[in-house]
Coordinates of C-alpha atoms (C1' of nucleotides) and ligand atoms in Angstrom, one line a residue:
Chain A
L1 CA 6.9 29.7 -3.1
E2 CA 8.7 27.0 -0.7
G3 CA 12.4 26.7 -0.2
I4 CA 13.4 24.1 -2.7
I5 CA 16.2 26.0 -4.0
A6 CA 18.0 25.3 -7.4
K7 CA 21.6 24.2 -6.5
K8 CA 24.5 21.6 -7.7
S9 CA 25.6 19.4 -5.2
S10 CA 29.0 19.2 -4.8
S11 CA 29.4 16.1 -3.8
T12 CA 31.1 13.6 -5.4
Y13 CA 28.6 10.3 -4.9
A14 CA 25.9 11.0 -6.4
P15 CA 25.6 8.8 -9.1
D16 CA 23.3 10.1 -11.7
L17 CA 20.2 8.0 -10.0
R18 CA 18.1 9.4 -13.0
S19 CA 19.5 7.4 -15.9
K20 CA 17.0 6.3 -17.7
D21 CA 17.9 2.6 -17.0
W22 CA 15.2 2.2 -14.2
L23 CA 12.9 4.6 -15.9
K24 CA 11.6 2.2 -18.0
I25 CA 8.6 1.2 -18.2
K26 CA 8.5 -2.4 -16.4
V27 CA 6.7 -4.5 -18.9
N28 CA 5.4 -7.8 -17.9
Q29 CA 7.1 -11.2 -20.1
R30 CA 3.9 -13.7 -21.3
Q31 CA 4.3 -16.5 -22.1
E32 CA 1.9 -20.0 -22.8
V33 CA 2.5 -22.4 -20.2
I34 CA 1.1 -25.7 -19.1
I35 CA -1.0 -26.7 -15.8
A36 CA 0.1 -29.4 -14.7
G37 CA -1.8 -29.5 -11.4
F38 CA -3.6 -26.8 -8.8
T39 CA -3.3 -26.6 -5.4
K40 CA -5.8 -25.4 -2.7
N41 CA -5.1 -23.8 0.4
E42 CA -6.6 -25.2 3.5
D43 CA -9.3 -22.4 4.5
T44 CA -10.6 -20.8 1.2
V45 CA -13.8 -21.5 -0.3
K46 CA -12.0 -21.3 -3.6
Q47 CA -12.1 -24.2 -6.2
F48 CA -8.2 -23.9 -6.4
S49 CA -5.6 -21.4 -5.0
S50 CA -2.9 -22.1 -7.4
L51 CA -2.5 -23.3 -10.6
L52 CA 1.2 -25.3 -10.9
L53 CA 2.6 -23.9 -14.3
A54 CA 5.0 -25.8 -16.0
V55 CA 7.3 -25.8 -19.4
Y56 CA 8.7 -28.9 -21.4
E57 CA 12.8 -28.7 -21.3
N58 CA 15.2 -31.0 -23.4
G59 CA 11.8 -33.6 -23.5
Q60 CA 10.9 -32.9 -20.0
L61 CA 8.4 -31.3 -18.0
Q62 CA 9.7 -28.9 -16.1
Y63 CA 8.2 -26.7 -13.3
V64 CA 8.1 -23.1 -13.5
G65 CA 5.8 -22.0 -10.9
K66 CA 2.5 -21.1 -9.8
V67 CA 0.9 -18.4 -10.3
G68 CA -2.4 -17.6 -8.0
T69 CA -4.1 -14.0 -9.6
G70 CA -6.1 -13.2 -12.5
F71 CA -9.2 -15.4 -12.5
S72 CA -12.8 -14.7 -11.4
D73 CA -14.5 -17.6 -9.1
K74 CA -17.1 -17.9 -12.1
L75 CA -13.7 -18.6 -14.6
Q76 CA -12.2 -21.0 -11.9
K77 CA -15.4 -23.3 -12.5
E78 CA -15.6 -23.8 -15.6
M79 CA -12.1 -24.3 -15.3
M80 CA -12.1 -27.3 -12.0
A81 CA -15.0 -28.8 -15.3
Q82 CA -11.7 -29.2 -17.7
F83 CA -9.5 -30.3 -14.6
K84 CA -11.6 -33.2 -13.1
P85 CA -10.9 -35.4 -15.7
L86 CA -7.2 -34.9 -15.7
I87 CA -6.7 -35.2 -11.5
T88 CA -4.2 -38.0 -11.4
D89 CA -2.1 -38.9 -8.4
K90 CA 1.2 -39.7 -10.0
S91 CA 3.1 -36.1 -10.0
P92 CA 3.9 -35.4 -14.0
F93 CA 7.3 -33.6 -12.8
E94 CA 10.8 -36.5 -12.5
T95 CA 11.2 -34.3 -9.3
I96 CA 8.1 -33.3 -7.3
P97 CA 8.4 -29.2 -6.6
D98 CA 7.9 -27.9 -3.3
V99 CA 4.8 -25.9 -4.2
N100 CA 4.8 -25.0 -0.6
K101 CA 8.5 -23.1 -0.4
P102 CA 8.7 -20.5 2.5
S103 CA 10.7 -18.1 2.2
R104 CA 12.2 -15.0 4.2
F105 CA 9.3 -12.9 3.9
R106 CA 6.7 -15.4 4.0
P107 CA 8.0 -17.7 6.9
N108 CA 4.7 -19.9 6.9
P109 CA 3.0 -20.1 4.2
P110 CA -0.4 -21.6 4.1
K111 CA -1.2 -25.4 4.2
A112 CA -1.5 -25.7 0.2
K113 CA -2.5 -29.4 -0.9
A114 CA -1.7 -30.1 -4.5
T115 CA -3.5 -32.0 -7.0
W116 CA -1.8 -32.9 -10.3
L117 CA -2.9 -33.0 -13.5
K118 CA -2.2 -34.8 -16.7
P119 CA -0.4 -32.1 -18.3
E120 CA -2.2 -31.4 -21.7
L121 CA -4.1 -27.8 -21.3
V122 CA -2.3 -25.2 -21.9
C123 CA -2.7 -21.6 -20.2
E124 CA -1.2 -17.9 -21.0
V125 CA 0.9 -16.2 -17.9
S126 CA 2.1 -13.1 -17.2
F127 CA 5.3 -12.2 -14.9
S128 CA 7.8 -9.7 -14.3
E129 CA 10.9 -12.0 -14.7
V130 CA 12.2 -15.2 -14.4
T131 CA 14.3 -16.2 -10.8
S132 CA 17.4 -17.7 -10.1
D133 CA 15.8 -21.3 -9.3
G134 CA 13.4 -21.2 -12.6
V135 CA 10.4 -19.7 -11.5
F136 CA 8.1 -16.6 -12.4
R137 CA 7.8 -13.6 -10.3
H138 CA 5.1 -12.3 -10.4
P139 CA 2.8 -14.4 -12.5
S140 CA -1.0 -13.3 -13.0
F141 CA -3.2 -15.6 -14.8
D142 CA -4.2 -14.8 -18.5
G143 CA -6.5 -16.7 -19.9
M144 CA -6.7 -20.6 -21.2
R145 CA -5.1 -21.3 -24.5
T146 CA -7.1 -23.7 -26.6
D147 CA -4.5 -23.8 -30.0
K148 CA -1.6 -24.6 -28.6
K149 CA -0.5 -28.4 -27.7
A150 CA 0.8 -28.5 -24.5
K151 CA 3.5 -30.9 -26.1
D152 CA 4.9 -27.7 -27.8
V153 CA 5.1 -25.4 -24.7
V154 CA 8.6 -24.8 -24.1
R155 CA 10.6 -21.3 -22.2
E156 CA 9.7 -18.6 -25.1
T157 CA 12.2 -16.1 -22.5
A158 CA 16.1 -16.2 -23.3
V159 CA 16.8 -15.9 -19.3
D160 CA 17.1 -19.9 -19.0
T161 CA 19.1 -20.4 -22.3
E162 CA 21.6 -18.2 -20.6
A163 CA 21.4 -20.3 -17.1
I164 CA 21.9 -23.1 -19.3
I165 CA 24.8 -22.0 -20.5
E166 CA 26.4 -21.2 -17.3
E167 CA 25.7 -24.8 -15.6
K168 CA 27.4 -26.5 -18.4
D169 CA 29.8 -24.2 -17.8
Q170 CA 30.8 -22.9 -20.9
P171 CA 32.4 -19.5 -21.8
E172 CA 30.0 -16.7 -21.7
D173 CA 28.2 -16.1 -25.0
K174 CA 28.3 -12.1 -25.8
H175 CA 25.7 -13.6 -28.1
A176 CA 24.1 -15.1 -25.3
K177 CA 24.4 -12.1 -23.0
A178 CA 22.5 -10.0 -25.5
L179 CA 19.7 -12.0 -25.6
K180 CA 19.3 -11.6 -22.1
P181 CA 16.3 -9.4 -21.3
P182 CA 17.4 -6.7 -19.1
K183 CA 17.6 -7.8 -15.3
E184 CA 14.9 -6.0 -12.9
K185 CA 17.6 -3.9 -11.1
E186 CA 17.3 -3.2 -7.9
R187 CA 16.9 0.5 -6.8
K188 CA 19.5 2.0 -5.6
T189 CA 19.6 4.3 -3.0
L190 CA 18.5 8.2 -2.9
L191 CA 20.8 9.3 -1.0
N192 CA 24.5 9.0 0.2
P193 CA 24.9 8.0 4.0
K194 CA 27.5 11.2 4.1
D195 CA 26.1 14.6 3.4
E196 CA 23.7 16.0 5.8
T197 CA 22.3 18.0 3.3
Q198 CA 21.6 16.5 -0.4
V199 CA 20.3 18.1 -3.7
R200 CA 18.0 15.7 -6.3
K201 CA 17.1 15.9 -9.7
I202 CA 13.5 14.4 -9.2
C203 CA 11.5 14.4 -12.4
G204 CA 13.4 17.0 -13.1
H205 CA 13.1 19.0 -10.3
D206 CA 15.6 20.5 -8.3
L207 CA 14.7 18.4 -4.0
K208 CA 16.6 19.3 -1.1
F209 CA 17.1 17.5 1.6
T210 CA 18.4 18.8 4.9
S211 CA 19.0 17.2 8.4
L212 CA 19.9 13.7 6.6
S213 CA 21.0 12.2 10.3
K214 CA 18.3 13.4 12.4
I215 CA 17.1 10.4 13.8
Y216 CA 13.3 9.6 13.5
W217 CA 12.6 6.8 15.3
P218 CA 15.1 6.5 18.0
E219 CA 14.2 3.2 19.4
D220 CA 15.2 2.1 16.1
K221 CA 17.9 4.0 14.9
V222 CA 16.0 5.0 12.0
T223 CA 17.0 8.1 10.2
K224 CA 15.7 11.2 8.0
R225 CA 17.9 10.1 5.3
D226 CA 16.7 6.2 5.7
M227 CA 13.2 7.4 5.5
F228 CA 14.1 9.0 2.0
N229 CA 16.0 6.2 0.9
Y230 CA 12.6 4.5 1.6
Y231 CA 10.1 6.6 0.2
Y232 CA 12.4 6.3 -3.2
R233 CA 12.5 2.8 -3.2
V234 CA 9.0 2.1 -3.0
A235 CA 8.0 4.7 -5.4
E236 CA 6.4 3.0 -7.9
Y237 CA 4.5 0.6 -5.2
I238 CA 3.2 3.1 -3.3
L239 CA 2.4 5.7 -6.1
P240 CA -0.7 4.3 -7.8
Y241 CA -2.2 4.8 -4.3
L242 CA -1.7 8.2 -4.1
K243 CA -1.8 9.4 -7.2
D244 CA -4.3 11.8 -7.6
R245 CA -5.4 12.1 -4.7
P246 CA -5.4 15.1 -2.2
M247 CA -3.4 14.5 0.6
S248 CA -3.4 15.0 4.5
L249 CA -0.2 15.6 5.5
N250 CA 0.5 14.5 8.5
R251 CA 3.5 16.0 10.0
F252 CA 6.6 15.1 12.6
P253 CA 9.7 17.4 11.8
G254 CA 11.2 16.4 15.0
G255 CA 10.2 12.6 14.8
I256 CA 8.4 10.1 16.2
H257 CA 8.1 11.8 19.9
G258 CA 7.6 15.3 18.6
P259 CA 5.4 17.0 18.3
S260 CA 3.5 17.0 15.1
F261 CA 1.0 18.5 13.4
Y262 CA -2.2 18.2 10.2
Q263 CA -1.4 20.2 7.2
K264 CA -3.7 20.4 4.6
N265 CA -3.6 23.8 2.9
V266 CA -1.1 23.9 0.6
K267 CA -1.5 27.6 -0.9
D268 CA 1.8 29.0 -1.0
K269 CA 3.5 26.5 0.3
A270 CA 3.9 23.7 -2.4
P271 CA 6.7 24.5 -5.5
D272 CA 4.8 25.6 -8.2
W273 CA 5.5 22.4 -9.9
A274 CA 2.8 19.8 -7.6
K275 CA -0.6 19.6 -8.9
T276 CA -3.2 21.0 -6.7
F277 CA -6.5 20.7 -6.0
P278 CA -9.0 23.5 -4.3
Y279 CA -11.4 23.1 -1.9
T280 CA -13.5 25.8 0.2
T281 CA -13.5 25.1 3.6
S282 CA -17.0 25.7 5.7
N283 CA -16.3 29.4 6.7
G284 CA -15.6 29.8 3.2
E285 CA -11.6 30.3 2.5
D286 CA -10.3 29.0 -1.0
K287 CA -7.7 26.4 0.3
L288 CA -5.4 24.2 -2.0
Y289 CA -4.9 20.5 -1.1
L290 CA -1.0 18.5 -2.2
L291 CA -2.6 16.3 -4.3
G292 CA -0.3 12.9 -4.7
T293 CA 1.1 12.9 -8.2
D294 CA 5.2 11.2 -8.5
E295 CA 8.4 10.7 -7.4
A296 CA 9.2 14.3 -7.0
S297 CA 5.3 15.1 -5.0
L298 CA 6.0 12.0 -2.5
L299 CA 10.0 12.9 -1.9
W300 CA 8.9 17.0 -1.1
M301 CA 6.0 15.6 1.3
A302 CA 8.3 13.3 2.9
S303 CA 11.3 16.3 3.2
L304 CA 7.7 18.2 5.2
G305 CA 8.8 15.3 8.0
C306 CA 5.3 14.0 6.4
I307 CA 7.0 10.0 7.6
E308 CA 3.2 9.2 6.7
M309 CA 1.2 9.5 3.5
N310 CA -2.3 9.7 3.7
P311 CA -4.5 10.1 0.7
W312 CA -8.0 10.9 0.3
F313 CA -10.8 7.3 -1.0
S314 CA -11.6 9.1 -4.2
R315 CA -9.3 11.4 -6.8
A316 CA -10.0 14.8 -7.9
Q317 CA -11.4 13.7 -10.9
S318 CA -14.0 12.1 -9.3
P319 CA -13.3 13.5 -5.7
D320 CA -16.9 12.5 -4.5
N321 CA -16.6 8.8 -5.6
P322 CA -14.5 6.8 -3.8
D323 CA -12.3 4.3 -5.0
Y324 CA -12.6 1.4 -2.1
C325 CA -14.8 1.6 1.3
V326 CA -12.7 0.7 4.2
I327 CA -13.0 -1.6 6.8
D328 CA -11.1 -0.2 9.8
L329 CA -10.5 -2.2 13.0
D330 CA -9.5 -0.3 15.9
P331 CA -8.4 -2.3 18.8
D332 CA -8.1 -0.8 22.0
K333 CA -7.0 -3.2 25.4
N334 CA -7.5 -6.4 23.0
T335 CA -5.2 -8.8 21.4
F336 CA -3.5 -9.0 18.1
D337 CA -5.5 -11.9 17.8
Q338 CA -8.9 -11.3 18.1
V339 CA -7.9 -8.4 15.1
V340 CA -6.8 -11.1 13.3
E341 CA -9.8 -12.9 13.9
A342 CA -11.9 -10.1 13.3
A343 CA -10.9 -9.4 10.2
Q344 CA -10.9 -12.7 9.2
E345 CA -14.8 -12.4 10.1
V346 CA -14.7 -9.2 8.3
R347 CA -13.7 -11.6 5.0
K348 CA -16.4 -14.8 6.0
V349 CA -19.0 -12.1 5.5
L350 CA -17.7 -10.5 2.5
D351 CA -16.7 -13.7 0.9
A352 CA -20.5 -15.0 2.1
I353 CA -21.3 -12.5 -0.5
G354 CA -19.4 -12.4 -3.0
V355 CA -17.1 -9.1 -2.2
P356 CA -13.9 -9.4 -3.0
S357 CA -11.5 -7.7 0.0
F358 CA -7.3 -6.8 0.3
P359 CA -6.3 -6.7 3.7
K360 CA -3.3 -4.8 5.1
T361 CA -1.6 -3.8 8.4
S362 CA -2.0 -0.8 9.5
G363 CA 1.7 -0.3 10.6
S364 CA 0.2 1.5 14.2
T365 CA -2.1 -1.2 15.9
G366 CA -5.2 -2.9 13.8
I367 CA -6.1 -4.1 10.5
H368 CA -7.7 -2.2 7.2
I369 CA -9.5 -4.2 4.7
Y370 CA -10.3 -2.6 1.4
I371 CA -13.3 -3.0 -0.7
P372 CA -12.6 -2.0 -4.7
L373 CA -16.0 0.4 -5.8
D374 CA -14.0 1.7 -8.8
S375 CA -15.5 5.3 -7.9
K376 CA -18.9 4.2 -8.9
Y377 CA -20.9 5.3 -5.6
S378 CA -20.8 8.2 -3.3
Y379 CA -19.3 8.7 0.0
D380 CA -22.4 8.4 2.0
Q381 CA -23.1 5.1 -0.2
S382 CA -19.4 2.8 0.6
Q383 CA -20.5 4.4 4.6
M384 CA -24.0 2.9 4.3
F385 CA -22.2 -0.6 3.1
A386 CA -19.2 -0.6 5.3
R387 CA -21.9 -0.1 7.8
I388 CA -24.1 -3.1 7.2
I389 CA -20.9 -5.2 7.0
V390 CA -19.5 -4.1 10.3
K391 CA -22.8 -4.3 11.9
L392 CA -23.0 -8.5 10.5
V393 CA -19.5 -8.6 12.0
H394 CA -20.2 -7.4 15.2
Q395 CA -23.2 -10.1 15.4
Q396 CA -20.9 -12.7 15.3
I397 CA -18.1 -11.2 17.8
P398 CA -19.9 -8.9 19.7
G399 CA -17.6 -10.0 23.0
Y400 CA -14.8 -7.9 22.1
T401 CA -16.7 -5.6 19.5
S402 CA -17.9 -2.2 19.7
L403 CA -19.9 0.0 17.2
E404 CA -19.9 2.8 19.7
R405 CA -18.6 6.1 18.6
M406 CA -17.9 7.4 22.2
V407 CA -14.4 5.7 23.6
S408 CA -16.0 5.6 27.4
K409 CA -19.2 3.3 25.8
R410 CA -16.8 0.7 23.8
K411 CA -16.1 -0.7 27.4
G412 CA -12.1 -1.5 25.6
K413 CA -13.9 -3.4 22.9
M414 CA -12.4 -3.3 19.3
Y415 CA -14.1 -0.2 17.2
L416 CA -15.2 -1.6 13.7
D417 CA -14.8 1.9 12.2
F418 CA -16.8 2.5 9.1
L419 CA -17.7 6.3 9.5
Q420 CA -14.3 6.5 8.4
N421 CA -15.7 6.3 4.7
R422 CA -17.1 9.9 4.5
P423 CA -15.0 13.1 2.3
G424 CA -12.1 14.0 3.1
A425 CA -11.3 11.9 6.5
T426 CA -7.7 9.4 6.0
I427 CA -5.9 6.6 6.5
A428 CA -2.5 5.4 6.3
G429 CA -2.4 4.2 3.1
P430 CA -0.7 0.6 1.4
Y431 CA 2.7 1.1 2.1
S432 CA 2.7 4.1 4.0
L433 CA 5.7 4.2 6.9
R434 CA 4.2 4.9 10.3
P435 CA 5.3 6.9 13.3
K436 CA 5.5 4.2 15.4
P437 CA 8.5 2.5 17.6
G438 CA 9.3 -0.3 14.9
A439 CA 9.2 1.9 11.9
T440 CA 6.0 -0.2 11.0
V441 CA 4.7 -0.1 7.3
S442 CA 1.3 -0.7 6.7
M443 CA 2.1 -3.4 4.2
P444 CA -0.7 -5.4 2.1
L445 CA -0.9 -8.9 2.9
T446 CA -2.8 -12.3 1.4
W447 CA -5.3 -13.2 3.5
D448 CA -3.4 -16.4 4.4
E449 CA -0.7 -14.8 5.8
V450 CA -3.9 -13.1 8.3
K451 CA -3.4 -15.6 10.9
P452 CA -2.6 -15.9 14.5
G453 CA 0.9 -15.0 15.0
L454 CA 0.7 -12.1 12.5
T455 CA 2.3 -8.7 14.0
M456 CA 2.6 -5.4 13.4
K457 CA 6.5 -5.4 13.7
D458 CA 6.6 -8.3 11.1
F459 CA 6.6 -5.5 8.3
T460 CA 9.1 -2.8 8.7
I461 CA 11.3 -0.4 7.1
F462 CA 14.2 -2.7 7.6
N463 CA 12.0 -5.7 5.3
A464 CA 9.6 -4.2 3.3
T465 CA 11.5 -3.4 0.2
D466 CA 12.5 -7.1 0.5
R467 CA 8.9 -8.6 0.6
L468 CA 7.3 -6.7 -2.1
K469 CA 10.4 -8.1 -4.7
E470 CA 9.2 -11.4 -3.6
T471 CA 5.4 -10.4 -3.1
G472 CA 4.9 -7.7 -5.7
D473 CA 1.8 -5.0 -5.1
L474 CA -1.1 -7.3 -3.1
F475 CA -3.0 -4.3 -3.6
K476 CA -3.5 -4.3 -7.2
G477 CA -7.0 -5.6 -7.1
V478 CA -8.0 -2.7 -4.8
L479 CA -8.3 -0.1 -8.2
G480 CA -9.5 -2.8 -10.2
K481 CA -12.9 -3.7 -10.7
G482 CA -15.7 -2.2 -8.6
I483 CA -17.9 -4.0 -7.1
D484 CA -22.3 -3.9 -7.7
L485 CA -23.2 -2.5 -4.3
V486 CA -27.0 -3.0 -5.5
K487 CA -27.0 -6.8 -6.5
T488 CA -24.3 -7.0 -3.1
I489 CA -27.1 -5.4 -1.0
K490 CA -29.5 -7.5 -2.5
K491 CA -27.5 -10.5 -1.8
A492 CA -26.7 -9.9 1.8
Q493 CA -30.3 -9.4 2.5
S494 CA -31.2 -12.5 1.1
I495 CA -28.3 -14.5 3.5
F496 CA -28.4 -12.5 6.7
D497 CA -30.9 -10.5 8.5
V498 CA -29.7 -7.2 7.5
D499 CA -31.8 -4.4 9.8
G500 CA -32.3 -1.5 7.2
E501 CA -32.1 1.7 9.3
Chain B
dG1 C1' 9.9 22.5 8.5
dA2 C1' 10.1 27.3 6.2
dC3 C1' 10.2 31.6 6.5
dG4 C1' 9.8 36.9 8.0
dT5 C1' 11.4 39.3 11.7
dC6 C1' 15.0 41.1 14.8
dT7 C1' 19.8 41.9 16.5
Chain C
dA1 C1' 24.5 35.5 10.0
dG2 C1' 22.0 33.6 13.4
dA3 C1' 18.4 33.5 16.9
dC4 C1' 13.5 33.9 17.6
dG5 C1' 8.5 33.4 17.0
dT6 C1' 5.1 31.9 14.2
dC7 C1' 2.4 28.5 11.3
dA8 C1' 0.9 24.3 10.1
dA9 C1' -6.8 20.2 9.4
dC10 C1' -11.4 19.3 9.7
dG11 C1' -16.8 18.0 9.9
dC12 C1' -19.4 15.9 12.6
dA13 C1' -22.0 14.2 16.3
dA14 C1' -22.2 14.0 21.4
dT15 C1' -22.8 17.1 25.3
Chain D
dA1 C1' -20.7 27.1 22.7
dT2 C1' -17.2 23.3 23.7
dT3 C1' -15.4 19.0 23.4
dG4 C1' -14.9 14.2 21.4
dC5 C1' -13.0 11.6 18.0
dG6 C1' -10.6 9.6 13.8
Ligands
LIG601 MN1 -7.2 2.4 12.1
LIG602 MN1 -10.7 4.6 12.4

DNA sequence: GACGTCT
DNA sequence: AGACGTCAACGCAAT
DNA sequence: ATTGCG
């Protein structure tokens, strides 16, 4: 048994971070809204990039934000047919909303052109909360509503009720406060800034955190304590990508410049509550992988000095069937703008054959692109598909990319790594920290963000949680509906010159 | 980083 | 109690 | 059998 010792913390600081307050499952709100227009980004092939949403407030049309996710290409086509007759060059709003509103975390939003619609169509969206300027956070499209008149669409939550009361500077009304939905609290920090050793109860298990002021990232003055606090705060985002996955532990007990080593076997090491996955090595030894499960397993890994989180592509329930295929761009003597170019080339190829793709910075030097497979295929099939894609990409940009396995044969060109799609192989998962100067994070992106000027240090331990509050989990689709490989490969063969070999 | 053994 | 030593991947393919 | 590779 590993040394996680049950001991009451003597610290007076530690508040009860485990009050059920934050344990509540985040329930999205839903409401009907009017479609008042749509935007189309400069580069996209889609019908539209987002819908501009509105509700009536005091008889006036009020902008409540936009939604850019939740519709398939097919649905978009049908919707566009409904939009066409309603297009108008006059904004239905009294004051024209800023649909390209930049923010601290998306300083260069893609240029989106707005098209206005007569406010007649109604749809339903879900969202996590309403921001202080009255727009939806993390909106997602749930479908059209044909049974509802646009004129009847008003705000459904009590949030605005309170906002209006405050605006008019009325005395606070207890009743209004009671109606207010529970505010999505920003998660508190796990560990206090003082004690070198602290014990916390996580998922019912006492975890001990030691050497908390040890500097893990000296260039950035980031400590082990900072690392724990980070994983604690991103837990809800990262855990879906670790859950039930065997983990390769890559340990850096002395920080990012100290010696490091891999650990796969946690037999007789993991605490008794940890879930494990048995495997047998090629020379017949029985070992146990740690499975990602919950916050306790996440923080226990971190406490071993695992700066990175390296999950399998498949889960224990179906270990031979990956949930996604990965195209891993590994630059050598390339600029990051070239990595961006290559990533967009991957996207173009995938777009052409109707395959959704999800990009993220690796946090180290490259970019990872995930393709959802929904564990319908084998690793071999996934790798075959990845090989087809990178071959096509390489044909487009042979000047600075390479498919050579041997580094010396790559001649400084970027490796289009498809071989990582094999059992037992891993890469740093989404939201993982990396043991690199800058305390970088492997950050999921929208494709609009994958453009020249992007840098690895845009996303770090310092800004990741703030960004997540704004963007939500951009990788949701990765664990969603998988592609149809058979159809897709056929389509690729019809469009491109795919050589089978 | 954790554990066993030695002084 | 503290110092010290030891351990902590793996599969595949090219050479 | 050893090395290179992620
Ligand atoms: Mn890589
Ligand atoms: Mn790679």
